[in-house]
PDB file of C-alpha atoms in Angstrom:
ATOM      1  CA  MET A   1      -6.264   0.643 -74.581  1.00  0.00           C
ATOM      2  CA  ALA A   2      -9.881   0.589 -75.719  1.00  0.00           C
ATOM      3  CA  GLU A   3     -10.371  -2.984 -74.591  1.00  0.00           C
ATOM      4  CA  SER A   4      -9.008  -2.538 -71.061  1.00  0.00           C
ATOM      5  CA  LYS A   5     -12.497  -2.635 -69.473  1.00  0.00           C
ATOM      6  CA  ALA A   6     -13.344  -5.834 -71.367  1.00  0.00           C
ATOM      7  CA  ILE A   7     -10.064  -7.406 -70.258  1.00  0.00           C
ATOM      8  CA  LYS A   8     -10.617  -6.368 -66.627  1.00  0.00           C
ATOM      9  CA  ASP A   9     -14.187  -7.744 -66.770  1.00  0.00           C
ATOM     10  CA  TYR A  10     -12.856 -11.016 -68.214  1.00  0.00           C
ATOM     11  CA  ILE A  11     -10.386 -11.308 -65.312  1.00  0.00           C
ATOM     12  CA  TYR A  12     -13.003 -10.410 -62.683  1.00  0.00           C
ATOM     13  CA  GLU A  13     -15.613 -12.852 -63.999  1.00  0.00           C
ATOM     14  CA  ASN A  14     -13.245 -15.819 -64.121  1.00  0.00           C
ATOM     15  CA  LYS A  15     -13.829 -18.601 -61.578  1.00  0.00           C
ATOM     16  CA  SER A  16     -10.195 -18.836 -60.555  1.00  0.00           C
ATOM     17  CA  LEU A  17      -6.751 -17.793 -61.614  1.00  0.00           C
ATOM     18  CA  VAL A  18      -3.776 -20.030 -62.260  1.00  0.00           C
ATOM     19  CA  LEU A  19      -0.729 -18.816 -60.336  1.00  0.00           C
ATOM     20  CA  ALA A  20       2.697 -19.699 -61.715  1.00  0.00           C
ATOM     21  CA  THR A  21       5.734 -19.482 -59.429  1.00  0.00           C
ATOM     22  CA  VAL A  22       9.231 -20.948 -59.434  1.00  0.00           C
ATOM     23  CA  ASP A  23      10.441 -23.290 -56.694  1.00  0.00           C
ATOM     24  CA  GLU A  24      13.921 -23.213 -55.114  1.00  0.00           C
ATOM     25  CA  GLU A  25      15.239 -25.730 -57.674  1.00  0.00           C
ATOM     26  CA  GLY A  26      14.082 -23.472 -60.529  1.00  0.00           C
ATOM     27  CA  ASN A  27      11.109 -25.649 -61.493  1.00  0.00           C
ATOM     28  CA  PRO A  28       7.868 -23.927 -62.516  1.00  0.00           C
ATOM     29  CA  GLN A  29       4.906 -24.564 -60.217  1.00  0.00           C
ATOM     30  CA  ILE A  30       1.228 -23.840 -60.929  1.00  0.00           C
ATOM     31  CA  ARG A  31      -1.979 -23.912 -58.898  1.00  0.00           C
ATOM     32  CA  HIS A  32      -5.536 -22.525 -58.941  1.00  0.00           C
ATOM     33  CA  ILE A  33      -6.591 -19.689 -56.632  1.00  0.00           C
ATOM     34  CA  GLY A  34     -10.219 -18.639 -56.230  1.00  0.00           C
ATOM     35  CA  GLY A  35      -9.847 -15.894 -53.605  1.00  0.00           C
ATOM     36  CA  TYR A  36      -8.744 -12.978 -55.749  1.00  0.00           C
ATOM     37  CA  THR A  37      -9.886  -9.703 -57.279  1.00  0.00           C
ATOM     38  CA  ILE A  38      -8.591  -7.085 -59.672  1.00  0.00           C
ATOM     39  CA  ASP A  39      -7.597  -3.672 -58.330  1.00  0.00           C
ATOM     40  CA  GLY A  40      -6.647  -1.253 -61.103  1.00  0.00           C
ATOM     41  CA  LYS A  41      -3.938  -3.057 -63.048  1.00  0.00           C
ATOM     42  CA  ASP A  42      -3.030  -5.328 -60.120  1.00  0.00           C
ATOM     43  CA  ILE A  43      -4.394  -8.569 -58.698  1.00  0.00           C
ATOM     44  CA  LEU A  44      -4.996  -9.175 -54.985  1.00  0.00           C
ATOM     45  CA  PHE A  45      -5.146 -12.794 -53.813  1.00  0.00           C
ATOM     46  CA  SER A  46      -5.376 -14.739 -50.586  1.00  0.00           C
ATOM     47  CA  THR A  47      -3.497 -17.892 -49.717  1.00  0.00           C
ATOM     48  CA  GLY A  48      -2.438 -19.895 -46.682  1.00  0.00           C
ATOM     49  CA  LYS A  49       0.606 -18.712 -44.750  1.00  0.00           C
ATOM     50  CA  ASP A  50       2.344 -22.068 -44.542  1.00  0.00           C
ATOM     51  CA  THR A  51       2.246 -23.124 -48.189  1.00  0.00           C
ATOM     52  CA  ASP A  52       4.766 -23.894 -50.896  1.00  0.00           C
ATOM     53  CA  LYS A  53       3.617 -20.861 -52.871  1.00  0.00           C
ATOM     54  CA  THR A  54       4.387 -18.459 -50.002  1.00  0.00           C
ATOM     55  CA  ARG A  55       7.888 -19.923 -49.720  1.00  0.00           C
ATOM     56  CA  GLU A  56       8.353 -19.729 -53.490  1.00  0.00           C
ATOM     57  CA  ILE A  57       7.215 -16.090 -53.607  1.00  0.00           C
ATOM     58  CA  ALA A  58       9.534 -15.227 -50.703  1.00  0.00           C
ATOM     59  CA  ASN A  59      12.409 -16.763 -52.695  1.00  0.00           C
ATOM     60  CA  ASN A  60      11.438 -15.312 -56.116  1.00  0.00           C
ATOM     61  CA  ASN A  61       8.484 -12.934 -56.372  1.00  0.00           C
ATOM     62  CA  ASN A  62       8.227 -13.012 -60.177  1.00  0.00           C
ATOM     63  CA  VAL A  63       4.861 -14.596 -60.997  1.00  0.00           C
ATOM     64  CA  ALA A  64       2.452 -15.121 -63.869  1.00  0.00           C
ATOM     65  CA  LEU A  65      -1.331 -15.253 -63.514  1.00  0.00           C
ATOM     66  CA  LEU A  66      -3.447 -16.980 -66.148  1.00  0.00           C
ATOM     67  CA  PHE A  67      -7.186 -16.338 -66.546  1.00  0.00           C
ATOM     68  CA  GLN A  68      -9.204 -18.572 -68.874  1.00  0.00           C
ATOM     69  CA  HIS A  69     -12.966 -19.086 -68.828  1.00  0.00           C
ATOM     70  CA  GLU A  70     -14.305 -22.628 -69.010  1.00  0.00           C
ATOM     71  CA  GLY A  71     -16.290 -23.975 -71.963  1.00  0.00           C
ATOM     72  CA  GLN A  72     -15.172 -21.442 -74.562  1.00  0.00           C
ATOM     73  CA  GLN A  73     -15.970 -22.024 -78.225  1.00  0.00           C
ATOM     74  CA  GLU A  74     -12.889 -20.061 -79.331  1.00  0.00           C
ATOM     75  CA  LEU A  75      -9.825 -20.040 -77.095  1.00  0.00           C
ATOM     76  CA  LYS A  76      -9.227 -16.803 -75.211  1.00  0.00           C
ATOM     77  CA  ASN A  77      -7.069 -16.180 -72.158  1.00  0.00           C
ATOM     78  CA  VAL A  78      -5.300 -13.354 -70.374  1.00  0.00           C
ATOM     79  CA  THR A  79      -1.924 -13.653 -68.642  1.00  0.00           C
ATOM     80  CA  LEU A  80      -0.555 -11.004 -66.293  1.00  0.00           C
ATOM     81  CA  TYR A  81       3.153 -10.921 -65.461  1.00  0.00           C
ATOM     82  CA  GLY A  82       4.490  -9.125 -62.414  1.00  0.00           C
ATOM     83  CA  LYS A  83       5.881  -9.221 -58.913  1.00  0.00           C
ATOM     84  CA  ALA A  84       3.981 -10.486 -55.857  1.00  0.00           C
ATOM     85  CA  ARG A  85       4.221  -8.419 -52.689  1.00  0.00           C
ATOM     86  CA  LYS A  86       2.874  -9.405 -49.272  1.00  0.00           C
ATOM     87  CA  LEU A  87       0.544  -6.701 -47.957  1.00  0.00           C
ATOM     88  CA  ASP A  88       0.925  -5.013 -44.592  1.00  0.00           C
ATOM     89  CA  GLU A  89      -1.866  -5.117 -41.996  1.00  0.00           C
ATOM     90  CA  GLU A  90      -3.677  -1.964 -43.148  1.00  0.00           C
ATOM     91  CA  GLU A  91      -3.489  -2.907 -46.836  1.00  0.00           C
ATOM     92  CA  THR A  92      -4.667  -6.422 -45.987  1.00  0.00           C
ATOM     93  CA  LYS A  93      -7.882  -5.191 -44.344  1.00  0.00           C
ATOM     94  CA  LYS A  94      -8.813  -3.242 -47.477  1.00  0.00           C
ATOM     95  CA  ALA A  95      -7.821  -6.121 -49.754  1.00  0.00           C
ATOM     96  CA  VAL A  96      -9.921  -8.674 -47.842  1.00  0.00           C
ATOM     97  CA  ASP A  97     -12.980  -6.430 -48.247  1.00  0.00           C
ATOM     98  CA  LEU A  98     -12.322  -6.093 -51.990  1.00  0.00           C
ATOM     99  CA  ILE A  99     -11.795  -9.837 -52.471  1.00  0.00           C
ATOM    100  CA  LYS A 100     -14.998 -10.629 -50.533  1.00  0.00           C
ATOM    101  CA  ILE A 101     -17.036  -8.497 -52.952  1.00  0.00           C
ATOM    102  CA  ARG A 102     -16.029 -10.872 -55.731  1.00  0.00           C
ATOM    103  CA  ARG A 103     -15.698 -13.997 -53.582  1.00  0.00           C
ATOM    104  CA  PRO A 104     -18.034 -13.674 -50.524  1.00  0.00           C
ATOM    105  CA  GLN A 105     -17.184 -17.184 -49.310  1.00  0.00           C
ATOM    106  CA  LEU A 106     -13.536 -16.184 -48.710  1.00  0.00           C
ATOM    107  CA  ARG A 107     -12.341 -17.459 -45.337  1.00  0.00           C
ATOM    108  CA  TYR A 108      -9.588 -15.170 -44.179  1.00  0.00           C
ATOM    109  CA  THR A 109      -7.903 -15.081 -40.784  1.00  0.00           C
ATOM    110  CA  PRO A 110      -4.675 -13.154 -40.130  1.00  0.00           C
ATOM    111  CA  GLU A 111      -3.251 -16.168 -38.287  1.00  0.00           C
ATOM    112  CA  ALA A 112      -3.678 -18.531 -41.241  1.00  0.00           C
ATOM    113  CA  ASN A 113      -3.657 -16.420 -44.412  1.00  0.00           C
ATOM    114  CA  ILE A 114      -1.604 -13.900 -46.369  1.00  0.00           C
ATOM    115  CA  ILE A 115      -2.826 -11.422 -48.951  1.00  0.00           C
ATOM    116  CA  TYR A 116      -0.555 -10.612 -51.884  1.00  0.00           C
ATOM    117  CA  ARG A 117      -0.703  -7.850 -54.453  1.00  0.00           C
ATOM    118  CA  VAL A 118       0.671  -8.814 -57.829  1.00  0.00           C
ATOM    119  CA  GLU A 119       2.024  -5.566 -59.209  1.00  0.00           C
ATOM    120  CA  SER A 120       1.327  -6.243 -62.860  1.00  0.00           C
ATOM    121  CA  GLU A 121       3.995  -5.248 -65.348  1.00  0.00           C
ATOM    122  CA  SER A 122       2.740  -6.680 -68.632  1.00  0.00           C
ATOM    123  CA  VAL A 123      -0.336  -8.343 -70.086  1.00  0.00           C
ATOM    124  CA  LYS A 124      -0.680 -10.961 -72.807  1.00  0.00           C
ATOM    125  CA  VAL A 125      -4.073 -11.518 -74.416  1.00  0.00           C
ATOM    126  CA  LEU A 126      -4.491 -14.609 -76.577  1.00  0.00           C
ATOM    127  CA  ASP A 127      -7.753 -14.545 -78.543  1.00  0.00           C
ATOM    128  CA  PHE A 128      -8.230 -16.936 -81.478  1.00  0.00           C
ATOM    129  CA  SER A 129     -11.388 -15.083 -82.611  1.00  0.00           C
ATOM    130  CA  LYS A 130      -9.274 -12.092 -83.692  1.00  0.00           C
ATOM    131  CA  GLU A 131      -6.914 -11.539 -86.576  1.00  0.00           C
ATOM    132  CA  ASP A 132      -4.091 -10.551 -84.210  1.00  0.00           C
ATOM    133  CA  LYS A 133      -4.367 -13.639 -82.035  1.00  0.00           C
ATOM    134  CA  GLN A 134      -1.766 -12.523 -79.487  1.00  0.00           C
ATOM    135  CA  VAL A 135      -1.302  -9.015 -78.117  1.00  0.00           C
ATOM    136  CA  VAL A 136       1.222  -8.036 -75.441  1.00  0.00           C
ATOM    137  CA  PHE A 137       1.164  -4.620 -73.787  1.00  0.00           C
ATOM    138  CA  PRO A 138       2.249  -2.839 -70.587  1.00  0.00           C
ATOM    139  CA  ALA A 139      -0.076  -3.408 -67.624  1.00  0.00           C
ATOM    140  CA  SER A 140      -0.280   0.358 -67.109  1.00  0.00           C
ATOM    141  CA  GLU A 141      -2.791   0.338 -69.990  1.00  0.00           C
ATOM    142  CA  LEU A 142      -5.236  -1.519 -67.698  1.00  0.00           C
ATOM    143  CA  ALA A 143      -5.160   1.112 -64.935  1.00  0.00           C
TER     144      ALA A 143
END
């Protein structure tokens, strides 16, 4: 896709992402996460070990990630859909370094935090400045 670099830049330059999970009762849950980066078509993010979101992901790893810049004149956002996977120790070290490039203030300790990779499966771009306001495509087009 010709616009994949622009989409990846949009994701990278966002202040935070909105993570959507599903709790054990089947209710959708959302929260902001600032400690993230994009890696190919996937998103790496850090979160606390003992949080509702880690329990929700352990129970159901299907997630959605919404990226939307603040103060836009015309609405535009990008949503990635995929599966969250907890990284092993070696992968985590690399991921922390990548996240810190984008978010140098990241406070990560192996005792308190977990790094996830969201293995993106599909992408939805909503852009009201374009004729085709909504476009959905496989995440492999971002790689």
